C-alpha positions as a printed Julia matrix, in Angstrom:
440×3 Matrix{Float64}:
 -42.35   -8.53  -18.69
 -43.18   -8.24  -22.27
 -40.93   -8.96  -25.15
 -40.89   -5.55  -26.58
 -40.09   -4.31  -23.32
 -37.5    -6.4   -22.39
 -35.62   -5.9   -25.72
 -36.08   -2.14  -25.4
 -34.29   -2.12  -21.81
 -31.6    -4.47  -22.54
 -30.54   -2.98  -25.99
 -27.2    -1.56  -26.55
 -25.65    0.57  -28.94
 -23.72   -2.23  -30.59
 -26.73   -4.78  -30.87
 -30.15   -4.65  -32.91
 -30.89   -2.87  -36.02
 -31.51    1.02  -35.92
 -30.4     3.68  -33.18
 -30.87    1.6   -30.03
 -31.03    3.2   -26.91
 -28.49    3.13  -24.79
 -28.89    0.84  -21.6
 -29.08    2.91  -18.42
 -27.72    1.72  -14.96
 -28.42    2.38  -11.14
 -25.46    2.1    -8.7
 -25.94    1.38   -5.02
 -22.84    2.52   -3.07
 -22.42    3.55    0.63
 -18.75    4.13    0.55
 -18.65    7.96    0.52
 -21.32   10.54    0.73
 -20.82   13.07   -2.19
 -19.49   15.46    0.34
 -16.73   13.15    1.03
 -16.33   12.43   -2.39
 -15.82   15.93   -3.41
 -13.51   16.74   -0.36
 -11.08   13.83   -1.51
 -11.38   14.78   -4.88
 -13.0    11.22   -6.29
 -15.51   12.68   -8.82
 -13.82   10.5   -11.38
 -14.87    7.22   -9.46
 -18.49    8.16  -10.11
 -18.36   10.05  -13.45
 -16.18    6.95  -14.82
 -19.29    4.76  -14.35
 -21.01    5.42  -17.52
 -18.04    3.65  -19.41
 -16.96    6.41  -21.64
 -21.06    6.8   -22.83
 -21.82    3.14  -22.67
 -24.67    4.12  -20.62
 -27.07    6.8   -21.55
 -27.32    7.48  -18.01
 -26.2     6.15  -13.98
 -28.08    7.16  -11.27
 -25.82    6.72   -8.14
 -27.6     5.94   -5.1
 -26.13    5.82   -1.52
 -29.33    4.79    0.43
 -28.21    6.32    4.15
 -25.92    9.39    3.2
 -26.51   11.17    6.64
 -25.27    8.36    8.7
 -21.73    9.29    7.5
 -22.23   13.13    6.67
 -20.94   15.87    8.69
 -22.47   18.53    6.9
 -24.96   20.66    8.67
 -26.53   21.81    5.1
 -27.96   17.84    5.01
 -30.56   17.05    7.27
 -31.17   13.69    9.23
 -34.52   12.97    8.39
 -36.76   13.76    5.06
 -36.94   12.57    1.68
 -34.0    11.78   -0.68
 -31.7    14.62   -1.72
 -30.87   14.27   -5.58
 -28.0    16.2    -7.28
 -27.34   16.17  -10.98
 -23.7    15.78  -11.51
 -23.79   16.44  -15.45
 -26.0    15.2   -18.66
 -25.0    11.25  -17.69
 -25.1    11.44  -13.94
 -27.49   11.91  -11.16
 -26.34   11.17   -7.4
 -29.35   10.5    -4.61
 -28.24   10.78   -1.09
 -30.91    8.6     1.31
 -31.6     9.91    4.73
 -31.12    8.18    8.11
 -34.67    8.37    8.71
 -38.02    9.54    7.01
 -39.77   11.54    9.64
 -37.99   13.98   11.95
 -40.96   13.19   14.69
 -39.61    9.99   14.61
 -35.87   10.5    15.3
 -35.76    9.27   18.65
 -37.39    5.87   17.3
 -34.17    5.6    14.8
 -34.44    1.59   14.0
 -38.2     2.41   13.06
 -37.78    5.47   11.15
 -34.73    4.11    9.14
 -36.77    1.12    8.25
 -39.6     3.63    6.83
 -37.01    5.8     5.44
 -35.55    2.98    3.45
 -38.96    1.49    2.27
 -39.93    4.72    1.02
 -36.46    4.96   -0.93
 -37.17    1.43   -2.3
 -40.63    2.71   -3.73
 -38.99    5.29   -5.18
 -36.25    3.96   -7.0
 -38.91    1.44   -8.14
 -40.57    3.79   -9.85
 -37.57    5.6   -11.28
 -36.37    2.21  -12.59
 -39.71    1.58  -14.38
 -40.14    4.63  -15.79
 -36.58    5.34  -17.08
 -36.14    1.41  -18.26
 -33.39    1.28  -16.39
 -31.51   -1.88  -17.43
 -29.32   -2.9   -14.27
 -28.95   -2.56  -10.73
 -25.42   -3.0    -9.39
 -24.69   -3.06   -5.23
 -21.35   -2.2    -3.88
 -21.44   -5.01   -1.68
 -23.24   -8.05   -0.95
 -24.59   -7.1     2.07
 -27.17   -4.59    3.01
 -26.59   -2.85   -0.47
 -26.87   -6.32   -1.85
 -30.2    -6.82   -0.29
 -31.37   -3.8    -1.04
 -30.33   -4.18   -5.13
 -31.88   -7.83   -5.29
 -35.2    -6.58   -3.89
 -34.85   -3.61   -6.02
 -34.29   -5.88   -9.03
 -37.08   -8.33   -8.25
 -39.68   -5.62   -8.27
 -38.8    -3.84  -11.44
 -37.21   -6.63  -13.47
 -33.98   -5.19  -14.12
 -30.54   -7.19  -13.97
 -28.83   -7.54  -10.59
 -25.12   -7.31  -10.36
 -22.63   -7.09   -7.48
 -19.39   -5.32   -7.44
 -17.1    -7.22   -4.87
 -14.75   -4.39   -3.12
 -13.11   -6.97   -0.84
 -12.79  -10.3     0.88
 -15.26  -10.16    3.89
 -14.25  -13.16    4.95
 -10.72  -12.45    5.75
 -11.79   -9.06    7.31
 -14.02  -10.7     9.68
 -11.41  -13.66   10.66
  -8.97  -10.86   11.56
 -11.33   -8.59   13.68
 -13.9   -10.95   14.57
 -16.64   -8.49   13.98
 -19.32   -7.88   11.41
 -18.09   -5.66    8.01
 -21.13   -3.23    9.16
 -21.8    -3.5    12.72
 -24.02   -0.64   12.96
 -26.52   -2.16   10.45
 -26.4    -5.82   10.76
 -24.37   -6.44   14.08
 -23.78  -10.07   13.31
 -20.85  -11.74   11.46
 -23.26  -15.08   11.34
 -26.08  -12.74    9.93
 -23.9   -11.41    7.27
 -22.85  -14.56    5.94
 -26.32  -15.69    5.45
 -26.93  -12.48    3.47
 -23.82  -13.2     1.64
 -24.9   -16.86    0.71
 -28.22  -15.68    0.2
 -27.63  -12.57   -2.28
 -24.41  -14.0    -4.6
 -26.28  -16.83   -6.31
 -28.94  -14.51   -7.33
 -26.78  -12.41   -9.03
 -26.86  -12.19  -12.75
 -23.42  -10.45  -12.65
 -20.48  -10.46  -10.34
 -17.57   -7.99  -11.04
 -14.43   -8.37   -8.67
 -11.07   -6.46   -9.0
  -8.88   -9.85   -8.61
  -8.88  -13.32   -8.18
  -8.87  -13.06   -4.18
 -12.21  -11.34   -4.31
 -13.29  -13.37   -7.04
 -12.63  -16.51   -4.85
 -14.49  -14.92   -2.01
 -17.62  -14.24   -3.89
 -17.51  -17.63   -5.45
 -17.09  -19.72   -2.02
 -20.31  -17.94   -0.69
 -22.38  -19.11   -3.7
 -21.7   -16.86   -6.62
 -21.59  -18.6    -9.99
 -17.88  -18.87  -11.54
 -19.42  -18.39  -14.99
 -21.19  -15.2   -13.85
 -18.08  -13.76  -11.84
 -15.8   -11.7   -14.08
 -12.6    -9.63  -13.04
 -12.62   -6.51  -13.84
  -9.76   -3.75  -12.73
 -10.69   -0.67  -11.05
  -7.81    1.89  -12.68
 -11.0     4.18  -14.18
 -11.76    4.95  -10.6
  -8.55    6.25   -9.71
  -7.62    9.76  -10.2
  -5.72   10.58  -13.23
  -2.98   12.64  -11.63
  -2.03    8.91  -10.09
  -1.09    8.0   -13.58
   1.48   11.18  -14.42
   5.04   10.5   -14.44
   6.17   11.29  -10.66
   8.96   13.87  -11.71
   6.34   15.59  -13.5
   3.81   15.82  -10.93
   3.4    19.39   -8.8
   6.11   20.23   -6.19
   5.02   18.81   -2.72
   7.45   21.16   -0.9
   4.59   23.28    0.39
   2.73   19.82    1.8
   6.26   18.44    3.45
   7.25   21.78    5.34
   3.78   22.17    6.73
   3.9    18.57    8.16
   7.23   18.86    9.46
   8.75   16.42    7.04
  11.61   15.83    4.56
  11.75   14.34    1.38
  12.66   10.5     1.45
  12.66   10.52    4.92
   9.45    9.14    6.32
   7.14    6.15    6.02
   3.8     6.64    4.32
   0.48    4.82    5.59
  -2.5     5.31    3.36
  -5.68    4.29    4.62
  -8.67    4.52    7.29
  -7.23    4.39   11.13
  -9.31    1.29   12.02
  -8.18   -1.77   13.44
  -8.42   -4.0    10.38
  -5.94   -1.69    8.55
  -3.73   -2.44   11.55
  -1.99    1.72   11.33
  -0.25    0.2    14.79
   2.11   -1.7    13.07
   3.29    1.18   11.29
   4.26    3.34   14.04
   5.93   -0.05   15.93
   7.94   -0.29   12.78
   8.97    3.3    12.98
  10.5     2.93   15.91
  12.42   -0.19   15.07
  13.96    1.23   12.12
  14.46    5.2    12.7
  17.72    4.77   14.11
  18.85    4.16   10.69
  17.96    7.62    9.23
  18.51   10.6    11.3
  14.82   12.37   11.39
  13.0     9.47    9.81
   9.0    10.01   10.44
   6.02    8.57    9.56
   2.98    9.92    8.04
  -0.8     8.77    8.12
  -3.2     9.84    5.4
  -6.37    9.18    6.66
  -8.47    9.21    9.68
 -10.55    7.31   11.9
 -11.38    5.85   15.43
  -7.71    4.7    16.35
  -6.16    8.33   15.95
  -5.82    8.91   19.64
  -4.98    5.74   20.55
  -2.2     5.84   17.77
  -0.82    8.88   19.26
  -0.84    7.27   22.72
   1.11    4.53   21.27
   3.7     6.79   19.56
   4.04    8.37   23.12
   5.0     5.15   24.76
   7.43    3.98   22.1
   9.1     7.18   22.37
   8.21    8.32   18.74
   5.36   10.96   18.88
   7.36   13.76   17.69
   8.16   11.81   14.66
   4.31   10.79   13.66
   2.46   13.2    11.52
  -1.28   12.66   10.92
  -2.68   14.37    7.66
  -6.38   13.58    7.97
  -8.3    13.0     4.89
  -6.59   14.77    1.74
  -7.65   15.17   -1.58
  -6.25   13.21   -4.66
  -4.33   15.84   -5.75
  -2.12   16.02   -2.55
  -1.82   12.11   -2.35
  -0.5    12.16   -5.56
   2.02   15.13   -4.94
   3.06   13.37   -1.42
   3.62    9.95   -2.65
   6.61    9.91   -4.67
   8.67   11.91   -1.74
   7.94    9.09    0.56
  10.87    6.57    1.45
   8.92    3.42    1.99
   4.86    2.73    1.72
   3.74    0.43    4.36
   0.82   -1.26    3.39
  -0.58   -3.5     5.99
  -3.98   -3.93    4.31
  -5.25   -1.43    2.09
  -7.33   -1.18   -1.11
  -7.11    1.48   -3.48
  -4.42    3.22   -1.72
  -2.03    0.47   -2.64
  -2.58    1.28   -6.42
  -1.96    4.95   -5.85
   1.41    4.33   -4.02
   2.44    2.0    -6.52
   1.77    4.44   -9.56
   3.81    6.75   -7.26
   6.79    4.62   -7.99
   7.39    4.31   -4.33
   8.83    1.08   -2.67
   6.34   -0.93   -0.85
   6.3    -3.39    1.91
   3.15   -5.12    2.2
   1.3    -7.81    4.18
   0.43  -11.03    2.33
  -3.35  -10.69    2.63
  -6.55  -10.28    0.4
  -4.98   -8.97   -3.32
  -2.04   -7.27   -1.76
   0.25  -10.22   -3.2
  -0.87   -9.4    -6.91
   0.87   -6.16   -6.61
   3.76   -6.72   -4.75
   6.27   -9.79   -5.38
   9.09  -10.0    -2.94
  12.51   -8.89   -4.75
  10.58   -8.01   -8.04
   8.05   -5.05   -7.25
   8.7    -4.83   -3.41
   8.69   -6.94   -0.47
   5.84   -8.92    0.63
   5.88  -10.32    4.53
   3.69  -12.66    6.24
   0.43  -11.21    7.19
   0.42   -9.4    10.7
   4.28  -10.14   11.2
   5.29   -7.01   12.48
   8.86   -8.02   12.84
   8.94   -9.04    9.0
   7.38   -5.73    8.34
  10.25   -4.03   10.24
  13.05   -5.91    8.75
  11.77   -5.4     5.22
  11.21   -1.49    5.93
  14.88   -1.57    7.1
  16.46   -3.29    4.1
  14.84   -0.66    1.43
  16.15    2.15    3.95
  19.82    0.34    3.89
  19.96   -0.09    0.24
  18.71    2.94   -1.73
  19.51    1.56   -4.99
  17.45   -1.67   -4.35
  14.2     0.61   -3.36
  14.29    2.81   -6.33
  14.4    -0.54   -8.45
  11.62   -1.75   -6.56
   9.62    1.19   -6.62
  10.2     1.76  -10.42
   9.33   -2.06  -11.11
   5.89   -1.19   -8.98
   4.77    1.69  -10.96
   5.13   -0.79  -14.34
   3.28   -3.22  -12.64
   0.76   -1.17  -11.62
   0.32    0.84  -15.15
  -0.25   -2.95  -16.6
  -2.65   -4.07  -14.05
  -4.77   -0.9   -13.75
  -5.17    0.57  -17.25
  -8.41    2.48  -17.16
  -9.12    1.88  -20.75
  -8.65   -2.08  -20.54
 -11.04   -2.16  -17.51
 -13.79   -0.05  -19.0
 -13.45   -2.03  -22.07
 -13.7    -5.36  -20.04
 -16.88   -4.08  -18.05
 -18.51   -3.02  -21.16
 -17.85   -6.48  -23.06
 -19.26   -8.26  -19.68
 -22.51   -5.88  -19.81
 -23.01   -6.5   -23.42
 -22.95  -10.15  -23.28
 -25.43  -10.11  -20.05
 -27.93   -7.77  -21.99
 -27.85   -9.5   -25.0
 -28.73  -12.98  -23.36
 -31.23  -11.03  -21.1
 -32.51   -9.47  -24.37
 -33.39  -12.93  -25.73
 -30.17  -13.2   -27.7
 -26.82  -15.49  -27.07
 -24.51  -14.0   -24.37
 -20.65  -13.56  -25.82
 -17.66  -14.06  -23.73
């Protein structure tokens, strides 16, 4: 890459003489399709990626959206679909395959589609002078992002969204069984991708340690909170939020008389432990119930478990809901149970509700026994039930823990502080790649 091109690509608003063009970013993220994001009211998680205008434009790319989408408006095969979300944001949805005639040959069609998308994005990066490519995980997206960066000369970044080693240890399965199929293959990919990243963002020390253990350079790893990804409604004072009376009535619940679990109904999240906890403690409060917000493959299995334990009439499944619903319902819960959650634990904490959490991943950063809630040994169902019973028996202690965990969440997840840390990391990287000196 010529010096002039490099200088232009990695310029930042704060550096260089004259009106330097703001950098541009391409984000690879396969967590949700655009349809899912809109259904959940999570647009802020996308629109915040420009860091309050630090980036001139952000292209958000889901390489295989139709593998997840249930919308009949999106065809399973064909070219990528482009959505303009605003003056600074474009959302690109790749397809499950490229040609309808090859739908019966899914692996071949998928690879053709991904290769075509890679070439299209290569042209985009070069044409638009995109400064950085950020992958939302170190596995498939990491490989895709590394290849795209190599083809274009853009900086390559990874945002770590969890501790994959811990998940695989717990489940004995790969993170992406449909795509990669082998936990050993995933480990090889991680150990290939991490050392090649120019910068790695992690939301906490636990996730940063996972990256470093798999080859990431410590000096290239930055801790950046994800407060800017949370809906603004979660930062509102719980007492000032809209009423949840209609929501409670529709679900057959009473305020302050239900246990709440937010997250996917999948084995790594241990939703069955919530039902077992309900069965243990329901005698402490007449009419106590459990509410699940989220969906997954274990839903019917959880129903059967509730029947076997005699609590079928006391378990409600709300399915996937938007952020407005969550912000209303969270403060009404008696206790939030967090066997293993990510962003949902932050949302619960901001709702000032007492939390019982397993000691796994980053949860100990938010939940400290007797200070901000009760942290119990990982997968210790008896301990979870005992901790829940303690909070139900002592409403004063429960309120104290709820208020304390909100204070901690506000301090840990300040959106402006998170965006400032991220901007500083980009500025330092671009200064170094542009021929200057990286700042700390």
